[in-house]
Coordinates of C-alpha atoms in Angstrom, one line a residue:
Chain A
X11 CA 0.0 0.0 0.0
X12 CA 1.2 3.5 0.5
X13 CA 2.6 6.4 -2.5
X14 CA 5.6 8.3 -1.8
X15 CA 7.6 9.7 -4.2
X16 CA 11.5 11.6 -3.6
X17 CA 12.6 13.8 -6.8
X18 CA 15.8 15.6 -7.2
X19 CA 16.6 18.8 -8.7
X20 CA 19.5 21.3 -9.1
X21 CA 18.3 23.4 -5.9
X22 CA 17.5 20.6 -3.9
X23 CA 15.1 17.6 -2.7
X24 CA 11.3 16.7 -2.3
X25 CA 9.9 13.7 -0.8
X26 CA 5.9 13.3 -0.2
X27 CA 3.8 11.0 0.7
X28 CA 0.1 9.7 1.0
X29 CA -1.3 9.2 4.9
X30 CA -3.4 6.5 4.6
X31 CA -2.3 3.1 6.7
X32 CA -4.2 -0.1 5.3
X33 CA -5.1 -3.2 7.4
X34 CA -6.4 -5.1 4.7
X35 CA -9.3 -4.0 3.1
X36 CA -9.9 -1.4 6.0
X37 CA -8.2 2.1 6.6
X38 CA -6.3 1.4 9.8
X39 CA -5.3 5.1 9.9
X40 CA -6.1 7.9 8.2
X41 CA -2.9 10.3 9.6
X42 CA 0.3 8.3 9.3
X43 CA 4.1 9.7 8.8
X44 CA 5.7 8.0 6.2
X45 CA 9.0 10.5 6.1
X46 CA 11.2 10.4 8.2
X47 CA 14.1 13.1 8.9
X48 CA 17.4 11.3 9.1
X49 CA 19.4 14.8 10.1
X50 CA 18.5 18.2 8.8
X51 CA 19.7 17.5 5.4
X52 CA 18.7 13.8 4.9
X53 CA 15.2 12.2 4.8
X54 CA 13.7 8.7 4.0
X55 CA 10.1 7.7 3.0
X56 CA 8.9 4.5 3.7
X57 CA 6.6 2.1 2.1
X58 CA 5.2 -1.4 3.3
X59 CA 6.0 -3.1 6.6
X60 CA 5.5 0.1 9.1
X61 CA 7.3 -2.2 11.8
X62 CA 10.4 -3.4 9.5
X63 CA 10.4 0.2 7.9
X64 CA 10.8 1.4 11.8
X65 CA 13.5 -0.3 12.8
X66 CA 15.7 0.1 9.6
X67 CA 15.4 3.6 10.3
X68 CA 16.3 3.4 13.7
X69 CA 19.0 1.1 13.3
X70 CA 20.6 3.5 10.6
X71 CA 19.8 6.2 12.6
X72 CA 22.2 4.6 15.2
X73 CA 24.8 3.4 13.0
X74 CA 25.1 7.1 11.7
X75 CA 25.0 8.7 14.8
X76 CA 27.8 6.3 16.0
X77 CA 30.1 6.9 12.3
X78 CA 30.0 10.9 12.4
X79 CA 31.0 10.3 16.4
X80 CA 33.6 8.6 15.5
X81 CA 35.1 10.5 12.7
X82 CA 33.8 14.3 13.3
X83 CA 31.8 15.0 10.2
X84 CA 28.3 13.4 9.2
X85 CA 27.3 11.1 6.4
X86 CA 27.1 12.1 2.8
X87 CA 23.2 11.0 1.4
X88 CA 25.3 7.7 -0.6
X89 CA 26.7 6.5 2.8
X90 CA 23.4 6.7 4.2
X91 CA 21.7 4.9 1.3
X92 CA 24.2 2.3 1.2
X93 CA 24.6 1.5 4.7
X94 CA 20.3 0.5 4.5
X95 CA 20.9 -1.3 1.5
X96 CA 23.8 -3.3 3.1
X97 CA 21.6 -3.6 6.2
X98 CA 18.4 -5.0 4.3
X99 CA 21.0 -7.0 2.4
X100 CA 22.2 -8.9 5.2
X101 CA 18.7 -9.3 6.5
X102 CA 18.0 -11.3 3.1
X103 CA 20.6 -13.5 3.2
X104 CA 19.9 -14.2 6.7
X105 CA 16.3 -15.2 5.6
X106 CA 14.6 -12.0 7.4
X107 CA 13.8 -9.7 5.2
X108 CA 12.9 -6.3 6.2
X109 CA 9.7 -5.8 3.8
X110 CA 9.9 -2.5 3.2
X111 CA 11.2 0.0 0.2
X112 CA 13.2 3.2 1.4
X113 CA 13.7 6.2 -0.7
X114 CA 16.8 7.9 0.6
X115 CA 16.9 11.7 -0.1
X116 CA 18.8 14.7 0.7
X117 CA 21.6 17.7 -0.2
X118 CA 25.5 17.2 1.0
X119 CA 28.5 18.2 -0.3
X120 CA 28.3 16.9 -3.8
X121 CA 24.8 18.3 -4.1
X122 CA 21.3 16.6 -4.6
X123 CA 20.3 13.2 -4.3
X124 CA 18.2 10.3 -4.9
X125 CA 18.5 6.7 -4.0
X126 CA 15.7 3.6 -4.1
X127 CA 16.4 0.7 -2.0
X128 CA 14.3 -2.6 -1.5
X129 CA 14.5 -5.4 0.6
X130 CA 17.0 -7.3 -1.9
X131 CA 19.6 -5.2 -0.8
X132 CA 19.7 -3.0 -4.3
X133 CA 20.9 0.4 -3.9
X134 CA 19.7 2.6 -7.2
X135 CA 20.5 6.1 -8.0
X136 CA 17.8 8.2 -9.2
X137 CA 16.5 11.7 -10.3
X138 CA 13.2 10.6 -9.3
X139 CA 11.9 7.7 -7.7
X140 CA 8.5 6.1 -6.1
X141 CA 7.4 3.6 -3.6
X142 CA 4.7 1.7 -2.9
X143 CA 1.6 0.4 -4.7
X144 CA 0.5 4.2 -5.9
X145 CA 4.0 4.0 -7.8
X146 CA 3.2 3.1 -11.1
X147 CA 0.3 6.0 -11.1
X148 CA 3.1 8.5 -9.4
X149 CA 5.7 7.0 -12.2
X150 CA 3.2 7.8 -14.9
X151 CA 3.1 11.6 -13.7
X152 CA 6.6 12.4 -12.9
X153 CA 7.6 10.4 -16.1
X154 CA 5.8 13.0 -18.4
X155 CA 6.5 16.2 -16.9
X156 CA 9.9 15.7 -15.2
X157 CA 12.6 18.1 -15.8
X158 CA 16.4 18.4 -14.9
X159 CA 16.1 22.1 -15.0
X160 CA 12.9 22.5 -12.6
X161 CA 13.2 24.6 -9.6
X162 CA 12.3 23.7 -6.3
X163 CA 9.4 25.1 -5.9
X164 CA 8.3 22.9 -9.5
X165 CA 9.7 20.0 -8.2
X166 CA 7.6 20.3 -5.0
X167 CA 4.0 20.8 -7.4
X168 CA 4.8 17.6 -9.4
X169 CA 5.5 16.2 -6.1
X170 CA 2.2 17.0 -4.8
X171 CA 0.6 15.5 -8.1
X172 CA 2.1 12.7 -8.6
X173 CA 1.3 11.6 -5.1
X174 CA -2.2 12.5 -6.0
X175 CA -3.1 10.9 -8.9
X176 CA -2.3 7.8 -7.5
X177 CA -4.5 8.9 -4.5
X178 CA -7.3 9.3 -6.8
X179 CA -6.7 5.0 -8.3
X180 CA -4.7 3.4 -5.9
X181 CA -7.2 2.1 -2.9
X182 CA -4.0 2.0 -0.7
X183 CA -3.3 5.2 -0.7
X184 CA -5.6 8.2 0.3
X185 CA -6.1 11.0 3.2
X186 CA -3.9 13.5 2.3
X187 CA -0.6 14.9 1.6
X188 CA 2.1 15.2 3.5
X189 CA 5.4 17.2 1.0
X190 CA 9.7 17.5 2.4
X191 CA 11.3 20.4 0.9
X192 CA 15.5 19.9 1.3
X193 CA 17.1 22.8 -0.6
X194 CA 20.6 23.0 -1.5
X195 CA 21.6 25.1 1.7
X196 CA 20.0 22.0 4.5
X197 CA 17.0 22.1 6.7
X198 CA 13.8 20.4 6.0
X199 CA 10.3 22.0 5.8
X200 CA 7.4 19.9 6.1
X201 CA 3.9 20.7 4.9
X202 CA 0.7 18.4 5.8
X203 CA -2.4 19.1 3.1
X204 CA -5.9 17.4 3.3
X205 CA -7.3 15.4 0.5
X206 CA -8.1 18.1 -1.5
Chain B
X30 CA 59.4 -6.9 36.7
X31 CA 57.0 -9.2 34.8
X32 CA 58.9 -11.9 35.9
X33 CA 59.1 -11.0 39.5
X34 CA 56.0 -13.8 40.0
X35 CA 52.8 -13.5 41.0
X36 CA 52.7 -12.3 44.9
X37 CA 49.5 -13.3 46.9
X38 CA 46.7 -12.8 44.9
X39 CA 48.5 -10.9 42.3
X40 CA 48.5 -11.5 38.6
X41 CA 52.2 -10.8 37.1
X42 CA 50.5 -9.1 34.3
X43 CA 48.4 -5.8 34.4
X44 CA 49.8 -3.1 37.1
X45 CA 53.0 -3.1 38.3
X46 CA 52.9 -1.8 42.4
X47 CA 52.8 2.0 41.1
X48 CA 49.7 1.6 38.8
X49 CA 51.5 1.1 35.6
X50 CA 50.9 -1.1 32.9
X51 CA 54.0 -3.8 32.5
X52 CA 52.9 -5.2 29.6
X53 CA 51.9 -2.0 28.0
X54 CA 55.5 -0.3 29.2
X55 CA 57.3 -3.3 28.2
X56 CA 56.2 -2.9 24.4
X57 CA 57.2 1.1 24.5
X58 CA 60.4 -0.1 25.3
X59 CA 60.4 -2.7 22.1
X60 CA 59.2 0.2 20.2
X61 CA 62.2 2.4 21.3
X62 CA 64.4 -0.5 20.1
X63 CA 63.2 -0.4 16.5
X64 CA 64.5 2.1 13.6
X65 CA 64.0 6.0 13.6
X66 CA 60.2 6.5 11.6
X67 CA 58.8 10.2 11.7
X68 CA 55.6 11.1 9.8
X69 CA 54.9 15.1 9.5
X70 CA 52.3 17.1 7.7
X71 CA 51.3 20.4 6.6
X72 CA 47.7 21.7 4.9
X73 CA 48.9 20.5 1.9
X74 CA 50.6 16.8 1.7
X75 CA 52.0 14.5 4.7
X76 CA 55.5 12.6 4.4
X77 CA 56.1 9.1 5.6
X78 CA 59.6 8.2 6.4
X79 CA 61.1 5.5 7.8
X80 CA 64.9 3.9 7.6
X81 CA 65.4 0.5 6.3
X82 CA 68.0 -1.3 7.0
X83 CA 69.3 -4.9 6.1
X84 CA 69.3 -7.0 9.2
X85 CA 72.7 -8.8 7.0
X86 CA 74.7 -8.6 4.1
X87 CA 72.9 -9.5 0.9
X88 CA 69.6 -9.2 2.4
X89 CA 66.9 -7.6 1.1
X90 CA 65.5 -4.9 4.2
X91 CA 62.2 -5.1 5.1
X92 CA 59.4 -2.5 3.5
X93 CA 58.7 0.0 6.3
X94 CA 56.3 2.1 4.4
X95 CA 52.6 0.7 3.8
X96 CA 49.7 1.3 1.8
X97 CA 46.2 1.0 3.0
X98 CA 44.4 2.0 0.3
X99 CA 44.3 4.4 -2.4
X100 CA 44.1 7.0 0.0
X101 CA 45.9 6.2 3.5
X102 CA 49.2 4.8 4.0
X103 CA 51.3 4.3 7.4
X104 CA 54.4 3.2 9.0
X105 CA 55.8 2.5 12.1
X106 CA 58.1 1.0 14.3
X107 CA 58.9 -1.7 16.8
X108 CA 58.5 -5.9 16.4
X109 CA 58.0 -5.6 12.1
X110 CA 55.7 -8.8 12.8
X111 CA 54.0 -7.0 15.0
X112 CA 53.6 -4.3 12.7
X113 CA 52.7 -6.1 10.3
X114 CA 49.8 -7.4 11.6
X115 CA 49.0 -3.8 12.7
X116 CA 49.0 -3.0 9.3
X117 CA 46.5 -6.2 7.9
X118 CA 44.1 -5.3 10.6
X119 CA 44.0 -1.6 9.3
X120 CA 43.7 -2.6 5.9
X121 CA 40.7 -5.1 6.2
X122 CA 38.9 -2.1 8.5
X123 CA 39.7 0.1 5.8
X124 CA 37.9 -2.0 2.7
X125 CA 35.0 -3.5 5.5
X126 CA 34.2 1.0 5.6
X127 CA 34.3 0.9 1.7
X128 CA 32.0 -2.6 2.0
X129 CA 29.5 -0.9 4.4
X130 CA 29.6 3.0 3.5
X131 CA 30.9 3.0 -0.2
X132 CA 33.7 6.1 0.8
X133 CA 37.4 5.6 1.8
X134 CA 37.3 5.4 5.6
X135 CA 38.5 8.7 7.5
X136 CA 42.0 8.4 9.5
X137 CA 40.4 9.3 12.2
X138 CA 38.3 6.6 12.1
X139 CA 41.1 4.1 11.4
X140 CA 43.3 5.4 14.1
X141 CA 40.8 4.8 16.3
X142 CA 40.1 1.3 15.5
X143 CA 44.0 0.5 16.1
X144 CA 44.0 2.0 19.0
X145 CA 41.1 -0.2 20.2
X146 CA 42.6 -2.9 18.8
X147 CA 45.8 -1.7 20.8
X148 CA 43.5 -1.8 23.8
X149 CA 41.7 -4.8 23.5
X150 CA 45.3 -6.5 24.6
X151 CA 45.8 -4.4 27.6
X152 CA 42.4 -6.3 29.6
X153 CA 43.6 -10.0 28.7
X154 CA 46.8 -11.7 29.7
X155 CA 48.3 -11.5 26.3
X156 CA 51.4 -9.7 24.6
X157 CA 50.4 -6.4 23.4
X158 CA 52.2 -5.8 19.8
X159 CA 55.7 -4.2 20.1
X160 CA 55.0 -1.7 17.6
X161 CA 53.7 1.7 17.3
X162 CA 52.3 2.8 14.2
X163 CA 51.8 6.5 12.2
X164 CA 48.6 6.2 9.7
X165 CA 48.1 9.0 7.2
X166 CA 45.6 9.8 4.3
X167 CA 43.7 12.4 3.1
X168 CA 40.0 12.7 4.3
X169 CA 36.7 14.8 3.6
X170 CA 38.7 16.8 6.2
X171 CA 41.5 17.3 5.0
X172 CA 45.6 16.0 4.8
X173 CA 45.3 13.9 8.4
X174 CA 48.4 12.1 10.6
X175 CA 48.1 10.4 13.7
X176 CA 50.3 7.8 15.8
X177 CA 48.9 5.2 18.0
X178 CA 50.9 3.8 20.3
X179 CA 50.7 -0.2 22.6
X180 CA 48.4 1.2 25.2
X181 CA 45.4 2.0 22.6
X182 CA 46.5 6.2 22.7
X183 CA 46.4 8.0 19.4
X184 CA 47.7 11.3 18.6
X185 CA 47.4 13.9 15.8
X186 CA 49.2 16.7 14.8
X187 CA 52.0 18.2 12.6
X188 CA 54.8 16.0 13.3
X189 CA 55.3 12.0 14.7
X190 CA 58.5 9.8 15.7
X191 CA 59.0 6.7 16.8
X192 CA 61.7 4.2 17.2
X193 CA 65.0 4.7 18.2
X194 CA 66.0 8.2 19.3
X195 CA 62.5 9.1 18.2
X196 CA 63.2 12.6 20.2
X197 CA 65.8 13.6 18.5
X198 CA 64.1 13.1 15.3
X199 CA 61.0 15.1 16.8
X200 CA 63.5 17.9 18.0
X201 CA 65.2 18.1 14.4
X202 CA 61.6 18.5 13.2
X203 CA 60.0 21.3 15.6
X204 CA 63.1 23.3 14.7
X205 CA 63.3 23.2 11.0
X206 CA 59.1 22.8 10.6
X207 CA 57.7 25.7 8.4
X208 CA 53.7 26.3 8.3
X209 CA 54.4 26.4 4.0
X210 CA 57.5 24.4 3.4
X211 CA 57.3 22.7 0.0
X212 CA 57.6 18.9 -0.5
X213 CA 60.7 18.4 -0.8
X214 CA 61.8 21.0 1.6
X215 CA 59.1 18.2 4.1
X216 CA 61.0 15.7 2.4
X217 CA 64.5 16.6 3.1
X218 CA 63.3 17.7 7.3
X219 CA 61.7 14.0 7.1
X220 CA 65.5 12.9 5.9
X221 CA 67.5 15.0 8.3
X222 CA 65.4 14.1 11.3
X223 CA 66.1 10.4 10.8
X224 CA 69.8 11.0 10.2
X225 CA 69.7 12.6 13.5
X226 CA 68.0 9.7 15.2
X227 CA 70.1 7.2 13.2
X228 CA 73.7 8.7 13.3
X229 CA 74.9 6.5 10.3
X230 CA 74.9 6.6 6.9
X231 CA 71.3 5.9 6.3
X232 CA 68.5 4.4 3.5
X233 CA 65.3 5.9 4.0
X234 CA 62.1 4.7 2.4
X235 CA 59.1 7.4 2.2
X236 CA 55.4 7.5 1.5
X237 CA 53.1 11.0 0.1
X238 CA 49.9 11.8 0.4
X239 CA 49.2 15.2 -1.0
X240 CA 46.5 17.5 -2.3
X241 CA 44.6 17.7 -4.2
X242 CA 45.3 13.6 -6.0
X243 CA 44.7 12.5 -2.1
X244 CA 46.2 9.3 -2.9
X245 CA 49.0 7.5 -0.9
X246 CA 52.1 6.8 -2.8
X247 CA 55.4 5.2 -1.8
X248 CA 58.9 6.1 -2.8
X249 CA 61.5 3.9 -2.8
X250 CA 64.8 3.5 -0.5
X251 CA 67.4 6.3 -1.5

């Protein structure tokens, strides 16, 4: 269930998401986070398992907090991609997979970026990327009106509508909007809409 | 005083009567027997050096100067087996960071895990490694140098020597060290230092780091 989306641009990031939580055939809950801030420049949306999604945030979480200890400086977006993907990685091999798909997002150093990981371990890099079982309808959108040299502020509108239209198809996602704006310069501003 | 034997109740190893660490002293000492190395950096590039020497006639010496990966190198001195193994642990901590994070590990980060490693002999009745080793590399930070010594301590800054005389070396260093020296002004203050320590006619084998490559490159015995 679930729609999120992260996009990429040259003055930052956006990730958003749908609200809805599904038990079945039933809308468990109808206000849900499904972004989650990793530091003030690095976010991740989730999609599937909300208990696995949890705690392969948390446990990144800790592993990065215990890395820029260590060494003084905090993780670029990569290292924080590929340290979940080597974490779900390990989970697979191991026969426990954590069933859920991350989009990693955020601004460092090297600028903007994008990264899709799934519960095989797979670590993609991407200019825009969706989760969950809205994605092919939130694809579909940001397939036909993606652009490289889209502001911000564009990137954050086909955001928005590419998390509704799959809203407006996709039964497990509904309730809402929830939008991440990372520019270039860090901090993250969140905005919650309704269903309309 | 290792071998003094265990009084009542007392381990041989661990503290000596005035709170010091045998073991731990005992391997400073090995690293005082072992040839002048100095390591010194400025903003720009960091210099490994470290003499070899043949233990015999028609023997090859054995390397002194190390690379860790593409972008950290490091040397040392003391037991060479010991160092040796030094060096192997750094080297698989350095690819298990480029396994789990996909960057070149920071020195910091490396120095640290020798000196843990370091540690970890200090709480058992084992030999801590006769060695003490200088790691340097070029980080997201910067040009970085630290030595870590038997008893798990690290330190950074501008300048490092170990081995024999390793004050003298230091000393020939803090007085000739300039803030924007070129390389082979560092080079030739790495050479004299250890010609100090040494006080023979003396081969020295060196390893660069410098901006902005940031890679770790050895030079060979001149």
């Amino acid at each position: 269930m679930t729609t999120t989306v992260a996009i990429s641009s040259k003055e930052g990031v956006v990730l958003a998401s749908d609200k809805r939580a599904s038990k079945g055939f039933f809308i468990g809950s109808k206000d849900v986070q499904k972004i989650y801030p990793l530091d003030k420049s690095i976010a991740v949306t989730i999609a599937g398992l909300v208990s696995d999604a949890e705690y392969l945030i948390n446990l990144a979480k800790a592993e990065r907090k215990l890395l820029a200890l260590g060494r003084d400086f905090p993780l670029t977006v990569r290292e924080t991609a590929k340290l979940i993907a080597n974490l779900s990685y390990r989970a697979l091999k191991a026969y426990q997979p954590y069933y859920a798909e991350l989009l990693v997002a955020g601004v460092d150093a090297d600028g903007p970026h994008v990264y899709s990981s799934d519960p095989s371990g797979s670590l993609i890099k991407e200019e825009f990327a969706s989760s969950g079982s809205g994605s092919p309808l939130a694809y579909g959108v940001m397939e036909s009106s993606y652009s490289k040299e889209a502001s911000l502020e564009e990137i954050k509108t086909l955001a928005e509508k590419a998390v509704r239209a799959a809203m407006e198809r996709d039964p497990g996602s509904g309730n809402g909007v929830v939008i991440v704006t990372i520019p270039l310069s860090g901090g993250q501003t969140v905005v919650s809409k309704g269903v309309n | 005083m290792a071998m003094e034997g265990p009084g009542p109740g007392r381990s041989p190893f661990f503290y000596g009567p005035d709170g010091r660490l045998i073991q731990v002293d005992a391997a400073l000492e090995a690293v005082r027997r072992g040839s002048p190395t100095v390591g010194l950096k400025t903003k720009d590039y960091a210099i490994l050096a470290s003499q070899v020497r043949p233990a015999r006639p028609l023997l090859t010496p054995s390397e002194k100067i190390f690379v860790l990966d593409d972008h950290a190198g490091a040397t040392g001195s003391g037991y060479v087996g010991d160092l040796m193994n030094l060096i192997e642990e750094a080297r698989v901590q350095a690819q298990r960071h480029r396994l789990v994070y996909d960057t070149p590990m920071d020195i910091l980060s490396l120095a640290k895990h020798i000196g843990r490693y370091f540690h970890s002999f200090t709480l058992y009745t084992v030999r801590p490694p006769g060695a003490s080793i200088i790691l340097t590399g070029a980080d997201p930070l910067g040009i970085q140098l630290y030595q870590v010594e038997p008893g798990g301590t690290y330190f950074s800054g501008q300048a490092a020597a170990v081995g024999q005389e390793a004050e003298k070396a230091l000393e020939v260093i803090i007085q000739g060290y300039k803030e924007d020296m070129s390389l082979e002004e560092g080079i030739e203050l790495a050479r004299k230092a250890i010609g100090a320590a040494a006080g023979e006619e003396i081969s020295v084998e060196y390893g660069i780091v410098k901006k902005p490559e940031g890679t770790f490159e050895k030079r060979p015995a001149s």
